[in-house]
Each structure stands twice: as C-alpha cells, then as structure tokens.
Amino acid sequence: MKPVRVGICGLGTVGGGTFNVLTRNADEIARRAGRPIVIEQVALRSTNPECDLTGIKTTNDVFEVARNPDIDVLVEVLGGYDVPRELVLTAIANGKHVVTANKALIAVHGNEIFQAAHEQGVIVAFEAAVAGGIPVIKSLREGLGANRIEWVAGIINGTGNYILTHMRSEGRAFEDVLAEAQALGYAEADPTFDVEGIDAAHKLTILASIAYGVPLQFEKAYTEGISRVTFDDVEQADNLGYVIKHLGISKRTEHGLELRVHPTLIPKERLLANVHGVKNAIAIMGDAVGPTLYYGAGAGSEPTASAVVADLLDVARDIATDHHYRVPYLAFSGIGDDDGGMPILPMEDIVTAYYLRLLAVDRPGVLARVATILSEQGISIEALVQKEATEGELVPIILLTHRCREKHMNEAIRQIESMADIAGPVTRIRVESLDEQE
Amino acid sequence: MKPVRVGICGLGTVGGGTFNVLTRNADEIARRAGRPIVIEQVALRSTNPECDLTGIKTTNDVFEVARNPDIDVLVEVLGGYDVPRELVLTAIANGKHVVTANKALIAVHGNEIFQAAHEQGVIVAFEAAVAGGIPVIKSLREGLGANRIEWVAGIINGTGNYILTHMRSEGRAFEDVLAEAQALGYAEADPTFDVEGIDAAHKLTILASIAYGVPLQFEKAYTEGISRVTFDDVEQADNLGYVIKHLGISKRTEHGLELRVHPTLIPKERLLANVHGVKNAIAIMGDAVGPTLYYGAGAGSEPTASAVVADLLDVARDIATDHHYRVPYLAFSGIGDDDGGMPILPMEDIVTAYYLRLLAVDRPGVLARVATILSEQGISIEALVQKEATEGELVPIILLTHRCREKHMNEAIRQIESMADIAGPVTRIRVESLDEQE
C-alpha cells in the first residue's frame, strides 16, 4: 500500500527520537499501520549527533515542509507558541495532517487550530502533548469512551515529581533538589514552567477537554507550583499518612468543572503516591469502569517519540479510508465554544479537604479560637497535632480538615492570620482522597 | 448518521452491564462514536432485575440474533467455549461484526475465528477479554504501536490477587481466604480456572499475540496456580523485601518467547506489588517508551461493559468508513500460523531468578552440599537465610538465587531433594525484577 510520507519539523530531543524510532522499528510500524511510514523531509537548525540523516532530504526552513506537496503529515516538535502556531496553521491550510507534541500550543491555541483542521478536513493529533509516552489521550477518548468521566488526577510534570520525590526521600530543601535537577538536565535553567505548574496546567487543560468534551480553557485553570513546599510539610504529611504530590486535578461537579494544579496531600497507599522520580501517572474515574491508572515516562526522547509515532499510526490508518469522518474524533470532539453547561468553576467554589500549618504563641485559648473560626465557616477538623512547646517559642499546629468550599477556607484563613497569637501566614495544602479501590 | 444496531447475546453480569451502560450513557457514546449505538435485540435465558427491557426485542435463541438482518454487531457475553464458538462463527458467516468478552473463546478458538472474520471482512473485537475495563489491548496495539515490545507482566486474575492480598495482610492460609472469596462471590464454587492460573493463561496468550504479532498458542503456555503458596512463603518473601503475586509473564528473548503464569516474588516497591484485592494491572515494556503500567478493575459488570462498549465505539467508527481495511488491525494482526521466528520456549529454557525453601536436618555440611549442587549447575546465590534450629527439629533454609536457566534449576532441585538430610520437596517460586523505573 502507498506509504505515508512524513515531514519532521525539529530534530531536537523529541524530533531526534521520532526520527530514530521510525527508522529502527520501520517493519513493526508498517505491519501495524498496514503501510510503510517514511520520513520524506526533516527541517532542522543544527544536526543531531544521535541521528543518521544519510539519504534524507533536509531543510532549515520549517515552512518548506508545511508547503511540500510530497508530504502527507507534518510532525511539529519545535516547542514554543508562535512559530509552531503559524507552522501548524500553514500545514493545515496546505491540506496536511499534523502530529504535535506541543502541549503549550494545544492548550493555548488549540481551539483555533482544531477549527482550522475541521474546516480543512485534516487531523491534528497530540498524544505526545500529555504525559509523554503514556497513551492517556487514547485511553481517555477511546478506551474509556463508554464512560461519563467523573474526575482526572495526575502527576503530569516529571520535574516537579523528581523534586518532591527527592525532598521526601533525602530530607532536602526545594532549592537544593531543584539545583540538582538542573545539573542533571531534569529541570530547565528557568524552571518556572515546570515548578510553578504552568506545564502541568497546559496538560490538565487538554485532558479535561477530552474527558468532558468542553473547549480548551487554559486561562481558567488554577495554577499553583511547588516552590513553597517545605521539607517540614513533607515530613508532617508523612506523619499523618500522606505524601505530597504536585497534581493536576479536574472534577465534574453539579455546578461545573474543577480545573486546578497544586501541591496535594494524598494517602500513602495510593499508587499515585508511589510514582517516583521523573515518571508520570494519571488516575481517571469513569462511571462504568471505576478508577483506572496509567503510568510511564512523561518526557524524554524516545518515550515522547513513542506517542508521536502512535499518532502517525492512527493518521496512517485513517487516511487510508475516509479520513474526513474521523477528524472531529481524532482531533478534538469539543470544537466550538459550547461548554455543555459545564463552566470551569472559580477556585473559590471548589470543594476539597485541607492541611493547614500555623505557628502560634503557646497560650491557652489559641487552639479554641482557631477551632471556633473554622467551625463558624462550617469546616470540621479531622485531625490536629500540636507540637510540644519550648519555652517562649512559637508552636507549630498541624490541622487536617474535612471537605469544605475553598471560599470558606479562604475566610477562615483570613481570620486566623489576623489573630494576634498567630505568627506569619498560614500554610495551606489541599488534600485529596482519590480512591483507586472504589 | 445511521445508528449502529447491536444484538446482545447474554444478559448476565457483563451483558446486563453492557445493556445499562449503552442505555445510560447513550448521548455521550453517540457524541464519541459520531452516531447512535442502539440495542436492537437481546437474547437471554432469564431476565436480569438490573435491566429495564421495556421496548426491547428479546429472544431466548442466541442464533436468532446471529441471523437477524437488522443487526450490525453481535455482542457475545455468554461465557464458555462451544456455544459461543458456534454463535460467533454463525454471526461472522452472516456478515456481522462481533464484540466478545470471552477470553477462553479467543485464547482457544481465536485463530479459527479471526481467519473466518478476515475472509468475511468483518471485525472481531475483544478488549473486554483481558483485564476487564482496563484498555490494555488498545494501549498495546495502538498506543504503543511504535514499540518493539520487550515484555508484558500482569496481575490478570482478580480472584487470585484477592486471595494473595488477604493471605499477606491478615496472615491467613490459602484455603481460608479462598472460602471467604467464594462466600463473597469473588471466587466460583469450582475455583480451578482462577486459582490454577488457567484464566490468567488465556489472557496472557491474548496479550502475547498482540505484543509480538504471533498466533494464539494457549496450549504452549506454562500454567501454575497459587494453591500451593503458603503463608510461610508470603512471610519469608516479605522479610526479603518481596511480595508474592500471581503473574502472567511473557518476554521476548533471543531464542523465542517466554509465556508463563505462576506465583512470582517481585520487589515491594513495584507498583505491581501495590495492586491489592480484585484489581488488575499490567506492566508493558517497549523499546522506545520504556516501562508503562495500566491499572483498574479486571472484572465486574460495568467495568467489563466499559470495554465492550469501547469496542462498539471502534466498530461504529470503522463501519462508517471502509471497514475492510481495518479488519486485520482491529481483530488481530497475526492471522495465520507464522510465528515470525519467535517460537514459544519450553519452560525449561526460560531464564529467571528463584526463591527456594528447603527443610534440612541441622547438621554441618548440609548447606555446603546445597551450595555445591547449585554451583555445579552454574547457579549463584544472592541471599541465604537459615533459621535458628531447635534441638532435633528440621531447619528451614531460604535461598534467593541469581538468574539461571530453569533446566539447570530443575536439575539442582532434583539433586537437593535426593539428599538424605533434606526433608520433603523443595519449594520453588520464581523471582522477577520487572523494573518500572528503567
């Protein structure tokens, strides 16, 4: 059967991996696709020592690939927003299918891109944009297609998980482990995207769109990073039977969708709590299937390439048939701005449990006052730990609350912080049960 | 668009769940399939109180469904071998697509069924046959389609995992927990299929076929159950840092494929070791993606229905296009008897590590003799624990070995058992590392 001709734009980590996997496993891939998938052209700025480009047409102009009439599918693995957006829209306008690993592009410009793809009758596939090599997009959209999805919660940033894992296992501070991760190449020189949760929010936005069939709404995601998590909190959490993970969480509620990225206490026995280092995992709750979980490498050259090539396989199978039919399906089922009556909830309307850490003057009545404030907001306490006081020192008080509305917790914290006997800001980390055994 | 018309054969646990999920989530399913999926007819022996059949055409003859010209897809959820085989072949002969949850049918009669489906140009889909609601067939075949699969290892029988979980957590004997599982409905009155590993071997056979593109060869699977695992072994394993799980394991080696089901020691920190109760999980190693893992409910009414309906979604999308193209892909890529130069290895040629437990007379030289026997077979010892002897009693000796060929271990055990100072048979449990962090 006629081969599928691919143009790879970018020959960095992911582009190089895609090139090598397509080359090395060509026979296996052809067997599964029902036709060969061949690399027709590669656009690159500089050579990649990992890749043997002998006999391959190259260019340094990515737009040449987007306009090349001999190319069926453009693989966008550049990273960034502006050039990729223009490149992908040019490829679509030229009738090419697109496979991208670019989460930022999809989360921020996805609605525009899918609309253009829909009008042109081409596919835009993006399995590699979320959780690297884990086939979570396919699982969510196809494998769990029978389900009403109730929630999605995942470790979807490897850098953040690496840092939290090592803080916990080695009793180290955030800055210390971050510096190590940077030295090892697990974190960028400017780590903001990873440690402040922006990257995770991009991915969560994409997952939520597919889970609930709503438009991409990255701007409405709540994003809180891990840079303020201290080893003290990690240790207190451990004593209470919890692990702190940086999670992306999206839940369907009666009033709308929760969409939030933040450090989270989860019970130690959860599989998610046992996902270490740079690995990723996503738990998904469906009304029929119950809880499921998907684990693997969330980044890296060949793991991400694995997902890019899986998309190429889907495209290859589809363009053998009447691909117009599958476009909304393979691309994104929520084209347009209809949120199906499921708005993204403002953060103050989410409902969750909380871990609080306060520093108090060791004086009778302080605890009673804190408990009263919480109670007046309708918040009940699940556990309370007060450390023994050393003469004249401030005492740390650790609280676990039951679930309440964030708005009420905000008000309680405002009042607690205004107490004369409380020093400094209250540390607040959300707590989720995420039961996998249900 | 024209609806897809489904005939459900069997309205028991899985059939009833399929009926209810298709009915309850009809809108969501239609959105994802691009067309409605409607239940045209149900064949049942007796009513299911969970299902409201108002307005549904029923019959007590499953073959009527297979011949009904108004039906596009037959869902086979009867269980067993003979009637399902005849039913599925009749449906195929009548040009119908088939979705089945029947692992025994696929593992034993799959080659014949896929050949017939291939000739008729219809789809036979079977996601529900392995690990219930976990989309592992789709992940393996599509999501990891770029990879050369190196190994697959999974907890694919919920009953067995329930028993081992409770033996470990409550210090109870196999028979005791089995009786409880039977009382709770987690184990059949005749538990042979589950506890002796036959059910797991059916599922492993299917996974291996898809992983390596080889024919189904259930008859060549090595199958060992958990009925001889004692709490003593569970405890010794725990002391050494391991958990005993009943795994299906298939590995690609230089000389062929390993295909085996048996109790297995795995390190405590593995996610697989932390899969409890009736849940299932499958770890898959691909050359590009590295290790991945899929977790969820391996059985039950709606979890299994989730997979049946996912297959219906695939069929619905395919029959909108030129479905002939997708047949070998959706059904089974290894039609015919070409094993691609990868024969299933006889058990004596597999390579693994071992846990051994012996009862010895406490006399100088016994350990030396055991060590010599192992050494003569080229087997090195990784750890050895000898319990303190009470006067005149037999001493248990626990050994962990490095990896060796099963043939050599068989010979070593034969010689150890023939020693005058060794009482009774040697307990042998295989040990696997299955590193998820690679």
Tab-separated table of N, CA and C in Angstrom, chain B residues 390-435:
chain	number	residue	atom	x	y	z
B	390	THR	N	15.922	-25.586	66.573
B	390	THR	CA	15.552	-26.079	67.881
B	390	THR	C	15.977	-27.553	67.882
B	391	GLU	N	16.532	-27.979	69.015
B	391	GLU	CA	17.067	-29.355	69.156
B	391	GLU	C	16.207	-30.401	68.414
B	392	GLY	N	16.847	-31.099	67.484
B	392	GLY	CA	16.176	-32.237	66.849
B	392	GLY	C	15.182	-31.851	65.766
B	393	GLU	N	14.945	-30.539	65.598
B	393	GLU	CA	13.956	-30.134	64.585
B	393	GLU	C	14.607	-29.906	63.239
B	394	LEU	N	13.762	-29.926	62.199
B	394	LEU	CA	14.254	-29.578	60.869
B	394	LEU	C	14.377	-28.060	60.775
B	395	VAL	N	15.390	-27.586	60.054
B	395	VAL	CA	15.624	-26.144	59.916
B	395	VAL	C	15.187	-25.696	58.534
B	396	PRO	N	14.394	-24.641	58.478
B	396	PRO	CA	14.105	-24.106	57.139
B	396	PRO	C	15.276	-23.273	56.618
B	397	ILE	N	15.603	-23.497	55.374
B	397	ILE	CA	16.635	-22.689	54.706
B	397	ILE	C	15.962	-21.970	53.548
B	398	ILE	N	16.158	-20.650	53.516
B	398	ILE	CA	15.576	-19.849	52.440
B	398	ILE	C	16.707	-19.344	51.564
B	399	LEU	N	16.557	-19.519	50.265
B	399	LEU	CA	17.592	-19.086	49.324
B	399	LEU	C	17.001	-18.185	48.256
B	400	LEU	N	17.726	-17.141	47.887
B	400	LEU	CA	17.408	-16.400	46.667
B	400	LEU	C	18.569	-16.610	45.713
B	401	THR	N	18.289	-16.977	44.487
B	401	THR	CA	19.378	-17.176	43.526
B	401	THR	C	19.395	-16.044	42.510
B	402	HIS	N	20.491	-15.917	41.813
B	402	HIS	CA	20.537	-15.037	40.641
B	402	HIS	C	19.837	-15.749	39.488
B	403	ARG	N	19.750	-15.074	38.362
B	403	ARG	CA	19.045	-15.653	37.216
B	403	ARG	C	19.796	-16.854	36.638
B	404	CYS	N	19.035	-17.877	36.266
B	404	CYS	CA	19.626	-19.043	35.619
B	404	CYS	C	18.571	-19.689	34.734
B	405	ARG	N	18.974	-20.667	33.980
B	405	ARG	CA	18.023	-21.359	33.131
B	405	ARG	C	17.218	-22.358	33.966
B	406	GLU	N	15.916	-22.431	33.723
B	406	GLU	CA	15.031	-23.304	34.506
B	406	GLU	C	15.509	-24.765	34.481
B	407	LYS	N	16.027	-25.179	33.351
B	407	LYS	CA	16.555	-26.535	33.207
B	407	LYS	C	17.605	-26.843	34.280
B	408	HIS	N	18.485	-25.887	34.504
B	408	HIS	CA	19.550	-26.102	35.494
B	408	HIS	C	18.973	-26.092	36.913
B	409	MET	N	17.986	-25.256	37.133
B	409	MET	CA	17.344	-25.247	38.447
B	409	MET	C	16.616	-26.575	38.689
B	410	ASN	N	15.953	-27.096	37.662
B	410	ASN	CA	15.274	-28.390	37.814
B	410	ASN	C	16.255	-29.472	38.262
B	411	GLU	N	17.417	-29.476	37.613
B	411	GLU	CA	18.419	-30.498	37.933
B	411	GLU	C	18.941	-30.285	39.362
B	412	ALA	N	19.184	-29.024	39.734
B	412	ALA	CA	19.670	-28.728	41.084
B	412	ALA	C	18.639	-29.178	42.123
B	413	ILE	N	17.372	-28.878	41.878
B	413	ILE	CA	16.334	-29.265	42.842
B	413	ILE	C	16.235	-30.787	42.939
B	414	ARG	N	16.361	-31.460	41.789
B	414	ARG	CA	16.319	-32.921	41.811
B	414	ARG	C	17.413	-33.465	42.727
B	415	GLN	N	18.615	-32.919	42.598
B	415	GLN	CA	19.739	-33.405	43.410
B	415	GLN	C	19.568	-33.026	44.885
B	416	ILE	N	19.066	-31.799	45.126
B	416	ILE	CA	18.878	-31.390	46.531
B	416	ILE	C	17.834	-32.286	47.195
B	417	GLU	N	16.765	-32.567	46.468
B	417	GLU	CA	15.704	-33.401	47.055
B	417	GLU	C	16.170	-34.832	47.322
B	418	SER	N	17.215	-35.250	46.600
B	418	SER	CA	17.699	-36.621	46.824
B	418	SER	C	18.684	-36.709	47.986
B	419	MET	N	19.043	-35.550	48.589
B	419	MET	CA	19.961	-35.560	49.737
B	419	MET	C	19.272	-36.177	50.952
B	420	ALA	N	20.034	-36.970	51.683
B	420	ALA	CA	19.465	-37.637	52.857
B	420	ALA	C	19.055	-36.641	53.933
B	421	ASP	N	19.750	-35.493	53.986
B	421	ASP	CA	19.490	-34.527	55.052
B	421	ASP	C	18.416	-33.505	54.698
B	422	ILE	N	17.790	-33.657	53.548
B	422	ILE	CA	16.724	-32.744	53.145
B	422	ILE	C	15.393	-33.489	53.244
B	423	ALA	N	14.436	-32.850	53.927
B	423	ALA	CA	13.130	-33.500	54.116
B	423	ALA	C	12.116	-32.925	53.131
B	424	GLY	N	11.429	-33.782	52.448
B	424	GLY	CA	10.303	-33.374	51.602
B	424	GLY	C	10.733	-32.582	50.384
B	425	PRO	N	9.761	-32.157	49.596
B	425	PRO	CA	10.087	-31.436	48.361
B	425	PRO	C	10.573	-30.012	48.643
B	426	VAL	N	11.362	-29.482	47.717
B	426	VAL	CA	11.841	-28.097	47.785
B	426	VAL	C	10.747	-27.190	47.232
B	427	THR	N	10.438	-26.128	47.968
B	427	THR	CA	9.505	-25.121	47.434
B	427	THR	C	10.278	-24.183	46.524
B	428	ARG	N	9.747	-23.941	45.311
B	428	ARG	CA	10.424	-23.085	44.343
B	428	ARG	C	9.424	-22.038	43.835
B	429	ILE	N	9.755	-20.766	44.030
B	429	ILE	CA	8.925	-19.687	43.486
B	429	ILE	C	9.833	-18.776	42.675
B	430	ARG	N	9.414	-18.442	41.475
B	430	ARG	CA	10.269	-17.624	40.602
B	430	ARG	C	10.272	-16.161	41.061
B	431	VAL	N	11.355	-15.469	40.773
B	431	VAL	CA	11.559	-14.085	41.209
B	431	VAL	C	11.805	-13.213	39.977
B	432	GLU	N	11.076	-12.119	39.869
B	432	GLU	CA	11.269	-11.217	38.730
B	432	GLU	C	11.491	-9.799	39.228
B	433	SER	N	12.358	-9.066	38.548
B	433	SER	CA	12.636	-7.686	38.941
B	433	SER	C	11.612	-6.722	38.350
B	434	LEU	N	11.287	-6.865	37.071
B	434	LEU	CA	10.257	-6.056	36.400
B	434	LEU	C	10.397	-4.567	36.717
B	435	ASP	N	11.559	-4.047	36.480
B	435	ASP	CA	11.833	-2.667	36.900
B	435	ASP	C	10.977	-1.667	36.141
